XYZ file of C-alpha atoms in Angstrom:
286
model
C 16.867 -14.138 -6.735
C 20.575 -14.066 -6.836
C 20.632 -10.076 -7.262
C 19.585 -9.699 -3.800
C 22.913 -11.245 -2.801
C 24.582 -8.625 -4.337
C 22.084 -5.858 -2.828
C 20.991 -6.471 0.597
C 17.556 -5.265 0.755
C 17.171 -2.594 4.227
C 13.793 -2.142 5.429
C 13.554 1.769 6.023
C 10.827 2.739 8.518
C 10.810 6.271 7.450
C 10.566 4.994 3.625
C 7.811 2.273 4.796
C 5.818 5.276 6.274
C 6.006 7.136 3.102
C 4.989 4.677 1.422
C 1.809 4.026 3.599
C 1.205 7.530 3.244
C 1.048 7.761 -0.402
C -1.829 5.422 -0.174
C -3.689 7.250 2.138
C -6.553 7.651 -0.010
C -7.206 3.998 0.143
C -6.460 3.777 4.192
C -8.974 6.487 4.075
C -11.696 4.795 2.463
C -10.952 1.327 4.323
C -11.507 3.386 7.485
C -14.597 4.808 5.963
C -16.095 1.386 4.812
C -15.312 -0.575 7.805
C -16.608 1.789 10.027
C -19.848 1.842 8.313
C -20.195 -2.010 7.867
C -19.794 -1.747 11.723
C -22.124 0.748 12.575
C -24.848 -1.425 9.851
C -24.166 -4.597 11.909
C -25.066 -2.223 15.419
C -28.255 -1.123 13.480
C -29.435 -4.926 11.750
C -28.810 -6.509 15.735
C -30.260 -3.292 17.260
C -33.563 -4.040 15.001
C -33.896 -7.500 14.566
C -31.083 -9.725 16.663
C -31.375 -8.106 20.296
C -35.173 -8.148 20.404
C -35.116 -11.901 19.590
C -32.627 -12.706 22.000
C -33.978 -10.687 24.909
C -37.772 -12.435 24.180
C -35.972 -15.741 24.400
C -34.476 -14.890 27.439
C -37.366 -13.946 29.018
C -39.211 -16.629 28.065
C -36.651 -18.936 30.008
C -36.933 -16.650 32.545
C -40.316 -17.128 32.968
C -40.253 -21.001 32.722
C -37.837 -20.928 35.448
C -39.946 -18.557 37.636
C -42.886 -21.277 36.775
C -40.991 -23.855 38.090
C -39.931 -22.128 41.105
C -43.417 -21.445 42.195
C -44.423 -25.220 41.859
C -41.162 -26.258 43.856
C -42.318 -23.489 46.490
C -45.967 -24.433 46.039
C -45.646 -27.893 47.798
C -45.920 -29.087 51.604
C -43.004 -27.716 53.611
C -41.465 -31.200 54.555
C -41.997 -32.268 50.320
C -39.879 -29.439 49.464
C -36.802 -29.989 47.374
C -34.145 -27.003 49.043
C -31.611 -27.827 46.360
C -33.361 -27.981 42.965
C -34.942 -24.465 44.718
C -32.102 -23.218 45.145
C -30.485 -24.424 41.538
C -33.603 -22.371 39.910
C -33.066 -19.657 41.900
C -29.210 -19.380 40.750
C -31.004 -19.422 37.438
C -33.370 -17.167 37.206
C -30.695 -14.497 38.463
C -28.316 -15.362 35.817
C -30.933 -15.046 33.085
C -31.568 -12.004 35.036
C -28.127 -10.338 34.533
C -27.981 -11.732 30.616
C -30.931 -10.052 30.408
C -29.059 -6.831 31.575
C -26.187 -7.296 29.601
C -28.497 -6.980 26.426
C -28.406 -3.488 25.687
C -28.669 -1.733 22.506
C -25.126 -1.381 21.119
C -24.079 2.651 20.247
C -22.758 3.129 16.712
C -20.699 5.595 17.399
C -18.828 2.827 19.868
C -18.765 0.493 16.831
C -18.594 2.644 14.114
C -15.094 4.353 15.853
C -13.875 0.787 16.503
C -14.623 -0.144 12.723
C -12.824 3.170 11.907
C -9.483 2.029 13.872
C -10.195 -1.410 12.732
C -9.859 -0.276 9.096
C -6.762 2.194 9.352
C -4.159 -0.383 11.668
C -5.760 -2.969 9.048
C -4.818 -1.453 5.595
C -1.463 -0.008 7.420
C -0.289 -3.622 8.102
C -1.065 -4.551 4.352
C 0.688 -2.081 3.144
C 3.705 -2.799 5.385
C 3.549 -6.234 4.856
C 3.079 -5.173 0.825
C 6.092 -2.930 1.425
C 8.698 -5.477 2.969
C 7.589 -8.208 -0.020
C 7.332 -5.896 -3.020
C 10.455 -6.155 -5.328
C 9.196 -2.386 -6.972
C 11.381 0.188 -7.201
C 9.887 2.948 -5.195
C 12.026 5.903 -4.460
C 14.163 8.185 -7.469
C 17.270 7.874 -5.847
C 17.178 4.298 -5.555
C 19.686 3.229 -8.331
C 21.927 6.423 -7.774
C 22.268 4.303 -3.906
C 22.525 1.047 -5.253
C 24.463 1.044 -8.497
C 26.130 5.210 -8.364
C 24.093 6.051 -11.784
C 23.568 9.538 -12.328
C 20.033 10.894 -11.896
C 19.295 12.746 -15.095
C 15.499 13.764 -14.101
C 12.126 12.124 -12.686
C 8.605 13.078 -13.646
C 6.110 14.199 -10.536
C 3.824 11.451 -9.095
C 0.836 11.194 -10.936
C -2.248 12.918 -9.071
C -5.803 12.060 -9.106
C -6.630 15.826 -8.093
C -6.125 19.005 -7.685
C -7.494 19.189 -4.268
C -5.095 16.104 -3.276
C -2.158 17.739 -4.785
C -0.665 19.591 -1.714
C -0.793 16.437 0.127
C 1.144 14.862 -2.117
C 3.589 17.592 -2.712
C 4.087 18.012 1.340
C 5.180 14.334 1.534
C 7.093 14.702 -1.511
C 9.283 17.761 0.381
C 9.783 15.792 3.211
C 10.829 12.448 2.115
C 13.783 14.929 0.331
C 12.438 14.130 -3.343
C 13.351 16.406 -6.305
C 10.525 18.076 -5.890
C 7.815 19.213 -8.336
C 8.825 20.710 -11.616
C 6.714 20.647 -14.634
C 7.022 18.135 -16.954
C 7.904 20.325 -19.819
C 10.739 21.678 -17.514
C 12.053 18.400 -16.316
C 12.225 17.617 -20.281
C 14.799 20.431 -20.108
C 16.575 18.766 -17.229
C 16.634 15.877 -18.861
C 17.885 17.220 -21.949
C 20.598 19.458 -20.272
C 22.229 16.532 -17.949
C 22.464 14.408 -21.243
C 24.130 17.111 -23.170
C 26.393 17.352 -20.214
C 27.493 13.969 -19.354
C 27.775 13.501 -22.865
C 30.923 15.220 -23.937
C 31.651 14.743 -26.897
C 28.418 13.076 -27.710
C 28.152 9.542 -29.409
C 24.967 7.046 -30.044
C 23.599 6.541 -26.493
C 21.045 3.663 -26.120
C 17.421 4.523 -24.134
C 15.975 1.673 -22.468
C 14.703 -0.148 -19.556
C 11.765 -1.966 -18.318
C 8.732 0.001 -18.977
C 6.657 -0.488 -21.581
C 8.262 0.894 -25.218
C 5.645 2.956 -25.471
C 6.618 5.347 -23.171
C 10.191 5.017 -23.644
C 9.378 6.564 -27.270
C 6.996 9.289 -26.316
C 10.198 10.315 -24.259
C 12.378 10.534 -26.545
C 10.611 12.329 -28.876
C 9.999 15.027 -26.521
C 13.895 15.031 -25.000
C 15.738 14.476 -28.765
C 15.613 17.735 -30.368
C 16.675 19.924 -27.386
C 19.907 17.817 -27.669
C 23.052 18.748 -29.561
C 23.252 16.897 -33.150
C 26.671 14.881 -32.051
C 24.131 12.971 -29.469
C 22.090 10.495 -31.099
C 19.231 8.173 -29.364
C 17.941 4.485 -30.218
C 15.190 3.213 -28.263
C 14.982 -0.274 -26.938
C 12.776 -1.933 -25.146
C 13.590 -4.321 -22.346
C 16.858 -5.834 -23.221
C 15.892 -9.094 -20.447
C 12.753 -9.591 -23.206
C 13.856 -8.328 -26.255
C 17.260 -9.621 -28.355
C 17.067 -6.729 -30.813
C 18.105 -4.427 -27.625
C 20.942 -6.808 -26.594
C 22.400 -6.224 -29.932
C 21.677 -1.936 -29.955
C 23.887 -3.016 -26.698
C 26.681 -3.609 -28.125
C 26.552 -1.378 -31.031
C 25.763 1.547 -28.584
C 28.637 4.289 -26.776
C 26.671 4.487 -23.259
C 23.266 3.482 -22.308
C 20.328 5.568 -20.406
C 17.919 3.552 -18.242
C 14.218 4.808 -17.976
C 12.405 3.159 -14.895
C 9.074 3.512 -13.743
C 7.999 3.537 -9.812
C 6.167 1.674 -8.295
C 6.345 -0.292 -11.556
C 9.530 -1.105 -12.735
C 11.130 -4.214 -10.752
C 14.535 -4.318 -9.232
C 15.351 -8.341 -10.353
C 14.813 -6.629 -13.802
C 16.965 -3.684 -13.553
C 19.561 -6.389 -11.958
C 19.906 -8.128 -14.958
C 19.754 -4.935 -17.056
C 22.848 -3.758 -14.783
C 24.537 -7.167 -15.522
C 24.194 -6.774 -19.222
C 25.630 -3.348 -19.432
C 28.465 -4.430 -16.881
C 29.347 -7.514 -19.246
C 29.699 -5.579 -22.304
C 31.533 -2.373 -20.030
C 28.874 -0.156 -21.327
C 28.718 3.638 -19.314
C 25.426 4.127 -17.700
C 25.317 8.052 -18.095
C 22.245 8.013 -16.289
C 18.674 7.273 -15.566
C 15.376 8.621 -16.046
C 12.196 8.126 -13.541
C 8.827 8.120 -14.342
């Protein structure tokens, strides 16, 4: 983990809140399910627990009263005061546990089940948060390593109707907002054509999954001028084939994935290029 000697890692409150808040889907359906487990358990003991344990209380109860009458039922001057008095104190504390047993509301529990579940799945995610080596934010490498942000792709949404959520938190944690992804194809295109100059074999790579890294440059290579050529390459810490389009290549482009991609990777990808004093003209997130 030597990279993180060269990077000190800062916890970011704000950024930890974001990134509970992407998740709030899940928070919301931990509330949901822990709040109904709690209002079931109110129901079962409501139905089947409570009457048991108020007919064995009352049972004692009456054994105790039983007892109490024989102690009382004897010649004055036979009479034991203290063991009286012991059943007494008894009776009146099976008394009061038999007050205490009260049908429990499920609103009670099922709002404590509801608080249970959000501050439960908030800690996991902040405890997920401060141990996770993902990279999670698009500006992330441009703060740790000064690479130029050629374009990132819009969080992928699970529906329409949770889309202006998304896009609120989006605007507020100062992201780049959400253009389409045929237009931030264009973006991408244009910064590469800019930085370029005078244009040269540039090497695409990084640690997702080759895959992708080729469905993107298919789409981004022929709104680029001719002089700027592309080779893909998968990830250069897995793949030897890449290490040597390293050092055949003018400048490299890094495409990284959040939430997926992990800095120690990206590290070592940054070490590579810095050994061989490769230009990073940029990066691409997914």
């Amino acid at each position: 983990m030597g990279y993180k000697e060269e990077y000190e890692q800062e916890i970011d409150l704000k950024d930890m809140l974001f990134h509970i808040l992407y998740r709030w889907r899940s928070i919301l359906l931990a509330m949901i399910l822990v709040g109904v487990a709690a209002i079931g358990y109110v129901v079962v003991y409501n139905l089947i627990t409570l009457p048991g344990e108020r007919a064995e209380v009352r049972g004692e109860m009456q054994e105790q009263m039983r007892v109490q009458e024989e102690l009382e039922g004897v010649e004055a001057e036979q009479q034991d005061a203290a063991a009286i008095t012991e059943v007494k104190d008894r009776i009146q504390l099976l008394d009061e546990q038999l007050g205490e047993l009260q049908n429990l509301s499920p609103v009670k529990y099922g709002a404590i089940g509801i608080a249970v579940g959000l501050f439960g799945m908030m800690f996991l995610y902040g405890i997920a948060y401060v141990l996770s080596d993902k990279l999670r934010g698009e500006r992330e490498l441009l703060e740790r390593y000064g690479y130029h942000l050629l374009g990132t792709f819009p969080r992928r949404r699970k529906g329409k109707a949770l889309t202006g959520f998304d896009h609120v938190l989006e605007k507020k944690e100062g992201g780049s907002g959400q253009a389409a992804e045929e237009e931030t194809y264009g973006i991408i295109s244009a910064n590469i054509t800019n930085l370029a100059k005078d244009g040269g074999l540039f090497l695409m790579t990084g640690t997702v999954d080759i895959g992708k890294l080729q469905r993107l440059t298919k789409a981004i290579l022929p709104m680029l001028q001719k002089n700027v050529m592309l080779a893909v390459g998968a990830d250069m810490n897995r793949t030897a084939s890449t290490v040597e389009s390293l050092g055949e290549c003018d400048a490299v482009i890094l495409v990284e994935e959040r939430g997926t991609s992990l800095r120690g990777g990206i590290q070592k990808e940054h070490e590579n290029i810095a050994a061989l004093e490769k230009p990073v003209i940029g990066y691409i997130v997914l």
